[in-house]
mmCIF file of C-alpha atoms in Angstrom:
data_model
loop_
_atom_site.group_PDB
_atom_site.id
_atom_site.type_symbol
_atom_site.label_atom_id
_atom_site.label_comp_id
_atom_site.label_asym_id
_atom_site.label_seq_id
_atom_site.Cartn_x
_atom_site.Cartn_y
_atom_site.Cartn_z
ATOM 1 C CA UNK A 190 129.265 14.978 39.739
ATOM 2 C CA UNK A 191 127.792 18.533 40.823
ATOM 3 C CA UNK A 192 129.453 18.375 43.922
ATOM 4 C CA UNK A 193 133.037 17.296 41.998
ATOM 5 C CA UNK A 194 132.358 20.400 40.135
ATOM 6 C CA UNK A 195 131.847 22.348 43.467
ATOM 7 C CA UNK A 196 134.793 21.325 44.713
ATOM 8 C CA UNK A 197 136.895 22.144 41.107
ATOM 9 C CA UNK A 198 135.164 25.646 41.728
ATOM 10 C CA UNK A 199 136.368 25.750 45.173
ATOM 11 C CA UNK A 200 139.897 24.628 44.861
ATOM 12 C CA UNK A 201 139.976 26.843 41.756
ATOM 13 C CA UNK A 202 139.251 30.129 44.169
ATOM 14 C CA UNK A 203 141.749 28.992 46.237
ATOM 15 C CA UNK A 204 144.470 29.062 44.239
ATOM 16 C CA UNK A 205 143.285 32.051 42.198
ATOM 17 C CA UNK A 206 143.765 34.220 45.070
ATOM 18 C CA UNK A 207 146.908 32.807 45.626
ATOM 19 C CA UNK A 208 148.538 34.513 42.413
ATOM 20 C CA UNK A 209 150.938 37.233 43.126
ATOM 21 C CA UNK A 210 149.706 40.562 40.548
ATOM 22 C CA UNK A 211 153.014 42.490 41.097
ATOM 23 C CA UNK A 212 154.414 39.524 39.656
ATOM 24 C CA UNK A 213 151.756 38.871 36.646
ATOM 25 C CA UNK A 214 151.727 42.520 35.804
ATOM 26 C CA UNK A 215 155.273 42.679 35.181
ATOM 27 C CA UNK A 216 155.802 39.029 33.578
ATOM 28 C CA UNK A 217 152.559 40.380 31.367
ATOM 29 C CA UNK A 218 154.864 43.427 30.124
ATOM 30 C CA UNK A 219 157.698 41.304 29.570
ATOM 31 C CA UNK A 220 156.120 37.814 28.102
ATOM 32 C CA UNK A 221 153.758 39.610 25.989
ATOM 33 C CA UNK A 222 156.827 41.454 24.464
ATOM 34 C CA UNK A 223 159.423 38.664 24.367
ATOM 35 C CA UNK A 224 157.089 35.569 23.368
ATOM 36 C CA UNK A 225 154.487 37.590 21.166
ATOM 37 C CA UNK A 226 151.203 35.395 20.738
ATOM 38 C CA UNK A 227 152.683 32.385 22.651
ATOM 39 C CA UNK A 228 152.389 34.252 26.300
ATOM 40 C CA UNK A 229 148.814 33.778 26.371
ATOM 41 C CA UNK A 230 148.546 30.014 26.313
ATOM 42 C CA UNK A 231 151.573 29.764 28.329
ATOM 43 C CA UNK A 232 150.529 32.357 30.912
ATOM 44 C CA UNK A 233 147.313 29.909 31.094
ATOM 45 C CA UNK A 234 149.205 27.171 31.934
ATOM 46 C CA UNK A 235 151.685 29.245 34.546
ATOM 47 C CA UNK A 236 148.452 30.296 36.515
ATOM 48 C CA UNK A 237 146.693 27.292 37.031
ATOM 49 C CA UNK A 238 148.294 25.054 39.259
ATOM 50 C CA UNK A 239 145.700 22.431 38.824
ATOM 51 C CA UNK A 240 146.847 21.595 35.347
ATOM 52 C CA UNK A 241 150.189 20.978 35.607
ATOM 53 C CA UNK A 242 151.760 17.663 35.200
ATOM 54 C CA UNK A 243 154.275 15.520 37.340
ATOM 55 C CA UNK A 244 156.514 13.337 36.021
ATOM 56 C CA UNK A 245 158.631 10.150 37.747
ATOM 57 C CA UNK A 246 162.185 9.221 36.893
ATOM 58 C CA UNK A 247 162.252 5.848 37.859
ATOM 59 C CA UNK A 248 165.558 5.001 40.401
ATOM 60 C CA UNK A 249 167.541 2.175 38.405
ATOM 61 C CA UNK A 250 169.465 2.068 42.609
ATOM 62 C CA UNK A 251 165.982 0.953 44.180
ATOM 63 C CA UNK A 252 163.679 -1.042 41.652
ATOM 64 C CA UNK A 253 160.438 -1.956 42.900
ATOM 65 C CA UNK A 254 158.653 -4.573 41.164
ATOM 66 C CA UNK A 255 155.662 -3.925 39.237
ATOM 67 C CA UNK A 256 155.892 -0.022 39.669
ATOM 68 C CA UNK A 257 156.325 -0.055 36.059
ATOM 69 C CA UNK A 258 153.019 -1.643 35.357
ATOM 70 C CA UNK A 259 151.317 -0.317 37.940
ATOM 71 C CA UNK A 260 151.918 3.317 35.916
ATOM 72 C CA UNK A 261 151.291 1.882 32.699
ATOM 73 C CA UNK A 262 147.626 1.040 34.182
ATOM 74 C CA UNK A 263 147.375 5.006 35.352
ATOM 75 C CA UNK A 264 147.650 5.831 31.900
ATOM 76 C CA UNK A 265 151.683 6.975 32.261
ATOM 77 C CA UNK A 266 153.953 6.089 29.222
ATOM 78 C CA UNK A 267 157.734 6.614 28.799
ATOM 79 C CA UNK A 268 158.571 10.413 28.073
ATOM 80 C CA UNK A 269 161.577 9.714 26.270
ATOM 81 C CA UNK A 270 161.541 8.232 22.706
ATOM 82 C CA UNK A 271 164.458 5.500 22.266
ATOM 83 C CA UNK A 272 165.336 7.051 18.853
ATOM 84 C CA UNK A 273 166.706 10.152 21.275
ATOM 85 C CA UNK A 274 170.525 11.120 20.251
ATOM 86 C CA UNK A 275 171.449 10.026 24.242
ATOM 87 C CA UNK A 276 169.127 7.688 26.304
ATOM 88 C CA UNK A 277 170.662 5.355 28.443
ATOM 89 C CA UNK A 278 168.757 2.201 29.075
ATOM 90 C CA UNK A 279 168.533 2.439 32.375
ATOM 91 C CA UNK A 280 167.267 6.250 32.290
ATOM 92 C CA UNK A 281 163.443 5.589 32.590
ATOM 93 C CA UNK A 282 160.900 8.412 33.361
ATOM 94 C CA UNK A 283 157.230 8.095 32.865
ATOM 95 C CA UNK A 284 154.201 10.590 31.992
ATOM 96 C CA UNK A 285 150.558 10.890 31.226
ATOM 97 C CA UNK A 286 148.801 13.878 29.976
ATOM 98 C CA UNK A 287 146.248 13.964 32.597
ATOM 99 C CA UNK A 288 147.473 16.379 35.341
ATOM 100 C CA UNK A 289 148.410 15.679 39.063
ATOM 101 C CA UNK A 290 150.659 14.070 41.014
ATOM 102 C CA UNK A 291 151.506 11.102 41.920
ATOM 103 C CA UNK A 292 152.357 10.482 45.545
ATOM 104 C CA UNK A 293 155.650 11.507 46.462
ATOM 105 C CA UNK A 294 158.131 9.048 49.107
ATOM 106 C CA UNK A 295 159.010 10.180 52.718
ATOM 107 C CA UNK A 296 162.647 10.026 53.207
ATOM 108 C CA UNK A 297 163.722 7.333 55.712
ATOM 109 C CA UNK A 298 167.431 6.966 56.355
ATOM 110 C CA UNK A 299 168.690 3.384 54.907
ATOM 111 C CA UNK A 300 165.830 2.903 52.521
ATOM 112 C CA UNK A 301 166.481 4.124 48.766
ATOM 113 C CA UNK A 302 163.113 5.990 47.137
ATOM 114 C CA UNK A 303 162.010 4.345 44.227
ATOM 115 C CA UNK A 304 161.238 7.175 42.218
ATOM 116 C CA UNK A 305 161.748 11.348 41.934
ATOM 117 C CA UNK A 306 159.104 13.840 41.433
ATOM 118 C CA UNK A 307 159.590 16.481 39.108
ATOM 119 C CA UNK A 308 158.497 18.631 36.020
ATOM 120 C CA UNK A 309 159.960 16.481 33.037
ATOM 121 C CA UNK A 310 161.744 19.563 31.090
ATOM 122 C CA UNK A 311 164.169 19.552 33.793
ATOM 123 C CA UNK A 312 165.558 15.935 32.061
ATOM 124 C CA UNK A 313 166.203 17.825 29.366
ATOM 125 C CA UNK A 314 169.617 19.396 30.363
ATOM 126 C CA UNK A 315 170.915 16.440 32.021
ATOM 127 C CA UNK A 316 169.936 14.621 28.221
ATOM 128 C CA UNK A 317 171.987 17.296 27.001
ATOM 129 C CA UNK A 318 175.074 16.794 28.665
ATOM 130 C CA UNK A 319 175.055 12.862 27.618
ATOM 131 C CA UNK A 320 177.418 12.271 30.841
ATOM 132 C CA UNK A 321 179.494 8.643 29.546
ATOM 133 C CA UNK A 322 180.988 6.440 32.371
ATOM 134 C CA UNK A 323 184.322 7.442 34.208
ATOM 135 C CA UNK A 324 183.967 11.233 33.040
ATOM 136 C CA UNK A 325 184.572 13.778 35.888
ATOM 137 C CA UNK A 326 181.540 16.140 36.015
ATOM 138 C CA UNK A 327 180.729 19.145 37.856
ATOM 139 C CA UNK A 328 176.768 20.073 38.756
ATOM 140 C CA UNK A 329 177.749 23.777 39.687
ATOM 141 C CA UNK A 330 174.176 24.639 41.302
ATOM 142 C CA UNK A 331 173.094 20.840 42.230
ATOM 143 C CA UNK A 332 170.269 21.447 44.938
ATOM 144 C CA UNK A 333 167.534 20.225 45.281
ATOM 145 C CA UNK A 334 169.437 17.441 43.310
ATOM 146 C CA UNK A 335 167.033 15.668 40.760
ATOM 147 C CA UNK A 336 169.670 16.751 37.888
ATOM 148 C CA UNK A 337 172.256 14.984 39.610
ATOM 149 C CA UNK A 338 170.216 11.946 40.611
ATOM 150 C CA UNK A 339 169.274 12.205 36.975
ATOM 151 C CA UNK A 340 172.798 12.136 35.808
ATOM 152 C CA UNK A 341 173.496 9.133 38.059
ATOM 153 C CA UNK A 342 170.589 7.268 36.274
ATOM 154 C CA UNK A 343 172.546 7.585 32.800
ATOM 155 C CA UNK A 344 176.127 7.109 33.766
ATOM 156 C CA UNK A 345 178.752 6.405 36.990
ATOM 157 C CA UNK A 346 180.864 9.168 36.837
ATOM 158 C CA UNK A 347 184.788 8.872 37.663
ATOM 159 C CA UNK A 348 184.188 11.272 40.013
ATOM 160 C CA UNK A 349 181.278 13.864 41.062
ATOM 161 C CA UNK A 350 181.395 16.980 42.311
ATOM 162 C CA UNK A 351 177.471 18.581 43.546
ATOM 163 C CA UNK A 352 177.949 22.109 44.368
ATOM 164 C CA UNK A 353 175.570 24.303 46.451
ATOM 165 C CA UNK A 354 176.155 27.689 47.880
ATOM 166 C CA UNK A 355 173.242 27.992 49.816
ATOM 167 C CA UNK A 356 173.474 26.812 53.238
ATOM 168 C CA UNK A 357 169.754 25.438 53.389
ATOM 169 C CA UNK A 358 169.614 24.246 49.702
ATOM 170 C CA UNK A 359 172.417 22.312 50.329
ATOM 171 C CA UNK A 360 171.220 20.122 52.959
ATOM 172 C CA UNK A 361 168.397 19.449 50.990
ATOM 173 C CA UNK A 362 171.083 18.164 48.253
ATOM 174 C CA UNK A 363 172.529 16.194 50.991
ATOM 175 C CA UNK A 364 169.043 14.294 51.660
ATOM 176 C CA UNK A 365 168.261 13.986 48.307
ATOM 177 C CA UNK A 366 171.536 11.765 47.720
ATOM 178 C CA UNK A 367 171.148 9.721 50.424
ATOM 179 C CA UNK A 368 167.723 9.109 49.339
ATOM 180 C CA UNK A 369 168.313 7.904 45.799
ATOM 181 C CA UNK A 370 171.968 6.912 45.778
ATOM 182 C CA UNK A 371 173.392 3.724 47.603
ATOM 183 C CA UNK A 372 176.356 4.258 50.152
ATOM 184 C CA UNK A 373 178.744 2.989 47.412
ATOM 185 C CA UNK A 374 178.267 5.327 45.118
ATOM 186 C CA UNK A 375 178.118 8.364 47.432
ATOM 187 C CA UNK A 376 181.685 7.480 48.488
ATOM 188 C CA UNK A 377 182.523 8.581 44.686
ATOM 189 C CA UNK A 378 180.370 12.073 44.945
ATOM 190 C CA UNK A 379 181.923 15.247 46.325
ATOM 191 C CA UNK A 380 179.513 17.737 48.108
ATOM 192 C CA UNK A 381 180.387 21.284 48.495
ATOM 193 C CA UNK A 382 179.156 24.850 49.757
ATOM 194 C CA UNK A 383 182.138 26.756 47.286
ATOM 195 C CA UNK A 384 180.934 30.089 45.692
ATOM 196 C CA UNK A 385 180.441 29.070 42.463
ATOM 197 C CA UNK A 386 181.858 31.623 40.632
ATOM 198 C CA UNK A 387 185.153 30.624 42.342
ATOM 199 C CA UNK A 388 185.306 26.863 41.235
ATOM 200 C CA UNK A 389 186.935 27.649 38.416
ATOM 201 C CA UNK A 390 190.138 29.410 39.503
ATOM 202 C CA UNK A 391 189.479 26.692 41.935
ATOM 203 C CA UNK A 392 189.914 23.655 39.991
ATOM 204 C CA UNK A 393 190.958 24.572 36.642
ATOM 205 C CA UNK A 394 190.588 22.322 33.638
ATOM 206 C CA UNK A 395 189.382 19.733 35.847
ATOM 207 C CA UNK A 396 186.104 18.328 34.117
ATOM 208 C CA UNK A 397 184.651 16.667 30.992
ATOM 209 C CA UNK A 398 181.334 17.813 32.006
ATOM 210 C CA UNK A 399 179.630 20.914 33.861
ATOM 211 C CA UNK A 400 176.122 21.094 34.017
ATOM 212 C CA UNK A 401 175.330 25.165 35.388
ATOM 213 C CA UNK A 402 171.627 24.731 36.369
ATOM 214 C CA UNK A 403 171.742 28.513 37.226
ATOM 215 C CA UNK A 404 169.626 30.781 39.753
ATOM 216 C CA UNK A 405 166.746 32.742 38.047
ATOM 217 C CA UNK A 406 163.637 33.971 38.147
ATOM 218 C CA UNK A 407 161.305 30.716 38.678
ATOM 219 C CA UNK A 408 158.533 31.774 36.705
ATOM 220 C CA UNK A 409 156.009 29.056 38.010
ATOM 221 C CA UNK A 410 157.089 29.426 41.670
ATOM 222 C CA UNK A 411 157.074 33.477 41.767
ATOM 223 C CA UNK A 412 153.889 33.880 40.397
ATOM 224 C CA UNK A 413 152.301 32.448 43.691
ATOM 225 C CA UNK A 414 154.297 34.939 45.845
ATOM 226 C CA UNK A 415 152.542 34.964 49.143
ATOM 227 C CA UNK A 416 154.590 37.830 50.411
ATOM 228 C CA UNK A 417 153.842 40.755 47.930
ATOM 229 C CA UNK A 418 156.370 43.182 49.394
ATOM 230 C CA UNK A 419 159.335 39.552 49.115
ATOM 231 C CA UNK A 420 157.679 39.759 45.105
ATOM 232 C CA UNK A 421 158.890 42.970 44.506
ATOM 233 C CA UNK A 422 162.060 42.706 46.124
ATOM 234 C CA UNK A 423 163.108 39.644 44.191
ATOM 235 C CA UNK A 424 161.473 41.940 40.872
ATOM 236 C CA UNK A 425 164.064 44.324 41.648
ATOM 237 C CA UNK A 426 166.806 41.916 42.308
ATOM 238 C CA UNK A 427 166.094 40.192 38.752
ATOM 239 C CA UNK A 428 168.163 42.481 37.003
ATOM 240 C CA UNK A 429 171.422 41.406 38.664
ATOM 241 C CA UNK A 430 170.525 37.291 38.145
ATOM 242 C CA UNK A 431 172.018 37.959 34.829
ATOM 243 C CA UNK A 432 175.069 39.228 35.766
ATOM 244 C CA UNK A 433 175.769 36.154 38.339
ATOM 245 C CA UNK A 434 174.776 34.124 35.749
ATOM 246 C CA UNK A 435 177.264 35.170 33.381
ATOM 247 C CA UNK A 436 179.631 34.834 36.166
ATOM 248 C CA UNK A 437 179.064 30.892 36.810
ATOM 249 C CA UNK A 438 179.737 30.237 33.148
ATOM 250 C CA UNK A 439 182.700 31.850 32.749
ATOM 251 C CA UNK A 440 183.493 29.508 36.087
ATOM 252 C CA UNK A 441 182.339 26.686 34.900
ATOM 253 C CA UNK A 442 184.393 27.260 31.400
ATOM 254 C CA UNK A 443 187.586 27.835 33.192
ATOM 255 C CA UNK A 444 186.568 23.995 35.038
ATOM 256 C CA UNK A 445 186.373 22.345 31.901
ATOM 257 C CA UNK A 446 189.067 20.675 30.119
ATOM 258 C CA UNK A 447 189.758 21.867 26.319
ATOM 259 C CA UNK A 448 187.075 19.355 24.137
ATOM 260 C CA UNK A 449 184.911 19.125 27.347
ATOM 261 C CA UNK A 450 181.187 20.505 27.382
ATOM 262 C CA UNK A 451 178.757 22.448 29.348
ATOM 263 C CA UNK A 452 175.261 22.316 29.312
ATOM 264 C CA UNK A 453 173.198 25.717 30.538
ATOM 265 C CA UNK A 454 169.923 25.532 32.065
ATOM 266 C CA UNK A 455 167.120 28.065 33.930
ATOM 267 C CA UNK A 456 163.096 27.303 34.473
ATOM 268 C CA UNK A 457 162.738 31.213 33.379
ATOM 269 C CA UNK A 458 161.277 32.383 30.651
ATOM 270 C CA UNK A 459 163.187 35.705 30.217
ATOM 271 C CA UNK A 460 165.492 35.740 27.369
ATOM 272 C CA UNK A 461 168.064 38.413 29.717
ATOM 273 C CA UNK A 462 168.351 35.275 32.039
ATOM 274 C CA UNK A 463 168.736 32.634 28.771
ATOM 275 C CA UNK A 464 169.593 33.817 25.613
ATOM 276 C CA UNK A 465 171.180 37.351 25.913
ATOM 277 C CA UNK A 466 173.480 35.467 28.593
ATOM 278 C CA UNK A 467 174.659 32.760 26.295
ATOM 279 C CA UNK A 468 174.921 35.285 23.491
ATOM 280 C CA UNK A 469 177.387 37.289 25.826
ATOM 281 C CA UNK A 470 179.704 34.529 26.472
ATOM 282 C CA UNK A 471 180.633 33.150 22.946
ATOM 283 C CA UNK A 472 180.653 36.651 22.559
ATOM 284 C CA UNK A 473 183.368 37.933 25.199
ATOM 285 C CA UNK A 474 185.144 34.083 25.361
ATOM 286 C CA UNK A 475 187.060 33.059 22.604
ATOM 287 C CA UNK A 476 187.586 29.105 23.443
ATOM 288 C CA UNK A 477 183.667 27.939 23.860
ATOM 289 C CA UNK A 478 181.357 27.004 20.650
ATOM 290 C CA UNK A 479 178.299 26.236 20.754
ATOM 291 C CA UNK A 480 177.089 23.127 20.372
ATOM 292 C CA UNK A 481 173.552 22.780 18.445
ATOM 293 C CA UNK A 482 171.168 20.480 20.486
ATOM 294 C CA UNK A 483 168.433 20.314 17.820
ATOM 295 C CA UNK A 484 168.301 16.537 17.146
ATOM 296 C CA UNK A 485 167.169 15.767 20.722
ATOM 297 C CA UNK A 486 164.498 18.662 20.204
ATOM 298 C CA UNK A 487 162.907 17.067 17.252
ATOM 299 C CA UNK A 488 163.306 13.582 19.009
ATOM 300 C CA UNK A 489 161.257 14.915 22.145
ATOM 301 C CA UNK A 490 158.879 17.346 19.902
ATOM 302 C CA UNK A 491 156.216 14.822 20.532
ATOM 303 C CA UNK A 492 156.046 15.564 24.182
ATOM 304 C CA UNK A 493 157.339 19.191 24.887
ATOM 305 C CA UNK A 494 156.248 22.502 23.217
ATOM 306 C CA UNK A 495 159.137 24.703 22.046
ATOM 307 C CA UNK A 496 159.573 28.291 21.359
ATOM 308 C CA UNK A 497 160.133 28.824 17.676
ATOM 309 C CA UNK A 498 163.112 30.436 16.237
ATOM 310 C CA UNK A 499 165.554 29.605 18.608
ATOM 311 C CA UNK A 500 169.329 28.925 17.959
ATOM 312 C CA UNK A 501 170.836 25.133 17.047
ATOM 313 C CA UNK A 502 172.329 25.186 20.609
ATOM 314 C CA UNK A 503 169.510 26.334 22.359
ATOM 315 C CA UNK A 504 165.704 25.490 23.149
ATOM 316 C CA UNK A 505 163.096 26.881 25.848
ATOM 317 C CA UNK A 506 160.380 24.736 26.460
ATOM 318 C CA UNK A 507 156.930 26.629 26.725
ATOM 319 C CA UNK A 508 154.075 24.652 29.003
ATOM 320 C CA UNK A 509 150.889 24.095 27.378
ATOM 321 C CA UNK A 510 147.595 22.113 28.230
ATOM 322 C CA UNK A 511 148.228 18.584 28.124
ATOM 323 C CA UNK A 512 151.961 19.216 28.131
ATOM 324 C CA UNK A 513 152.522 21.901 31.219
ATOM 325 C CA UNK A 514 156.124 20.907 31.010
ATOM 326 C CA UNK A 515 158.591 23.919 31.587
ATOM 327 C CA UNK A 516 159.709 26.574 31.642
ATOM 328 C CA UNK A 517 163.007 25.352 30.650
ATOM 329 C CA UNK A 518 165.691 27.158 28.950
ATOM 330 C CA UNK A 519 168.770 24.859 27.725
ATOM 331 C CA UNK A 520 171.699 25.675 26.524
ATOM 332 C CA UNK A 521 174.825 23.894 25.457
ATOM 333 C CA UNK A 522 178.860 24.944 24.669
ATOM 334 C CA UNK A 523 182.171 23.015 24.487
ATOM 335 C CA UNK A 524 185.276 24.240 25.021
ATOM 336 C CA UNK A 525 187.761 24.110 22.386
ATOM 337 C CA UNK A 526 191.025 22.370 22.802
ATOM 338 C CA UNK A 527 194.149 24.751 23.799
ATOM 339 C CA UNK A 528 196.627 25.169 20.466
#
């Protein structure tokens, strides 16, 4: 037991040194201001790694018998009440409160993975956008692709179009398909490196669904910045994330059809990256509403924290102990039909 405790010490060094201080300094000035008495607990949470939880969304393509069991014995339950406004059957993603991970799959060409890794607030959006079979839907910023592999666990789109800018990122997309979707489907998904602020003028009126999963400031990964001079580079470049993200709505507005929705998601906490930017566009675009998203909320209370006094069509998940989910910011807008 004392050497358990040794080793807790020793790991908890470790990563203690690893946190970035340009970066908790100014998230301290910012949190503390924009989240009031709530940035304490949640700054807890950001800077200790070893209590953060992993959640898997089981792959309904590759379904390996007895997994289900086998996490029910770990003390993992479903994180999704049935009672949700939009849960498809076959949408199944289990948690436990008790952090860690479990271990992730190697990728090996011509064997689906049974299961994704990931931080369960990022189901949220993809819940959102309650994607119906044969709808055409556009993931503007896809990679590393557990939203779309998430979508494809709800519905089968008519067609699918995963967008990623980024050279790198979007070979990572590329691998992540092929390791969760069979061949059959992946004839029916469209991969592409298109600016995304260009899709738009691009492919006008084209979709029934666009989820933007936008750049920002990731809070959780930043604060372990090993590269202090990188930290306050990408500090100084935060200021212009909002303007780019303002920019991939408006794309992704002029992509939908009239009566078609978007959904609008970041893992920041900043309310210039989340809020003010959703604010700006029903503000400077006269055919999107929003949409208010608070019945899932209350369906999903029991599992995710929430930052009070938010907006019907909004929510930003906060982590706390036993439920280091977030953050994620989500959004969601329709546009109205042409007159």
């Amino acid at each position: 037991f004392f050497l358990s405790l040794k080793l807790e010490k020793k790991t908890k060094g470790k990563l203690q040194k690893q946190i970035c201080q340009v970066v908790l300094d100014h998230f301290e000035k910012q949190y503390a201001a924009e989240l009031g008495d709530a940035w304490s607990s949640v700054r807890d949470v950001l800077t200790s790694p070893w209590c953060w939880q992993h959640a898997l969304l089981l792959n309904r393509f590759s379904q390996s018998p007895g997994l289900e069991s086998s996490l029910a014995e770990q003390g993992y339950h479903p994180a999704f009440p049935a009672a949700l406004p939009y849960l498809p059957a076959a949408f199944r993603c289990y948690i436990r409160t008790a952090p860690g991970r479990f271990p992730a799959q190697k990728h090996q060409p011509g064997k689906l993975k049974e299961y994704y890794l990931l931080n369960a607030a990022s189901l949220l959006p993809v819940l959102a956008l309650e994607v119906k079979d044969g709808e055409g839907v556009l993931d503007l910023c896809a990679a590393p692709g557990g939203k779309s592999v998430a979508i494809l666990q709800c519905a089968c789109p008519g067609r699918f179009h995963c967008n990623e800018y980024d050279d790198l990122r979007s070979r990572w997309l590329e691998q992540t398909i092929e390791s969760f979707i069979p061949d059959a489907l992946i004839n029916l998904i469209m991969v592409s490196k298109l600016d995304g602020r260009q899709i738009g003028d691009l492919q006008p009126e084209f979709y029934d669904k666009v989820l933007v999963d936008a750049p920002c400031s990731n809070d959780r990964s930043w604060l372990f910045s090993a590269d202090p001079q990188q930290a306050v580079l990408r500090l100084m470049q935060r200021k212009e994330l909002s303007s780019l993200q303002f920019q991939l709505l408006r794309s992704a507005i002029k992509a939908l059809r009239p009566g078609g929705s978007l959904v609008y998601s970041t893992c920041t906490l900043s309310k210039a990256e989340n809020s003010d930017v959703i604010n700006l566009i029903l503000s400077s675009c006269r055919n999107v509403m929003p949409v208010d998203i608070s019945e899932m909320a209350r369906g999903v209370s029991q599992e995710f924290t929430f930052l009070s006094g938010t907006q019907g069509h909004e929510l930003l998940v906060l982590p706390e102990k036993g439920r280091a989910w977030g953050p994620m910011y989500v959004a969601k807008l329709k546009k109205m039909s042409s007159t």
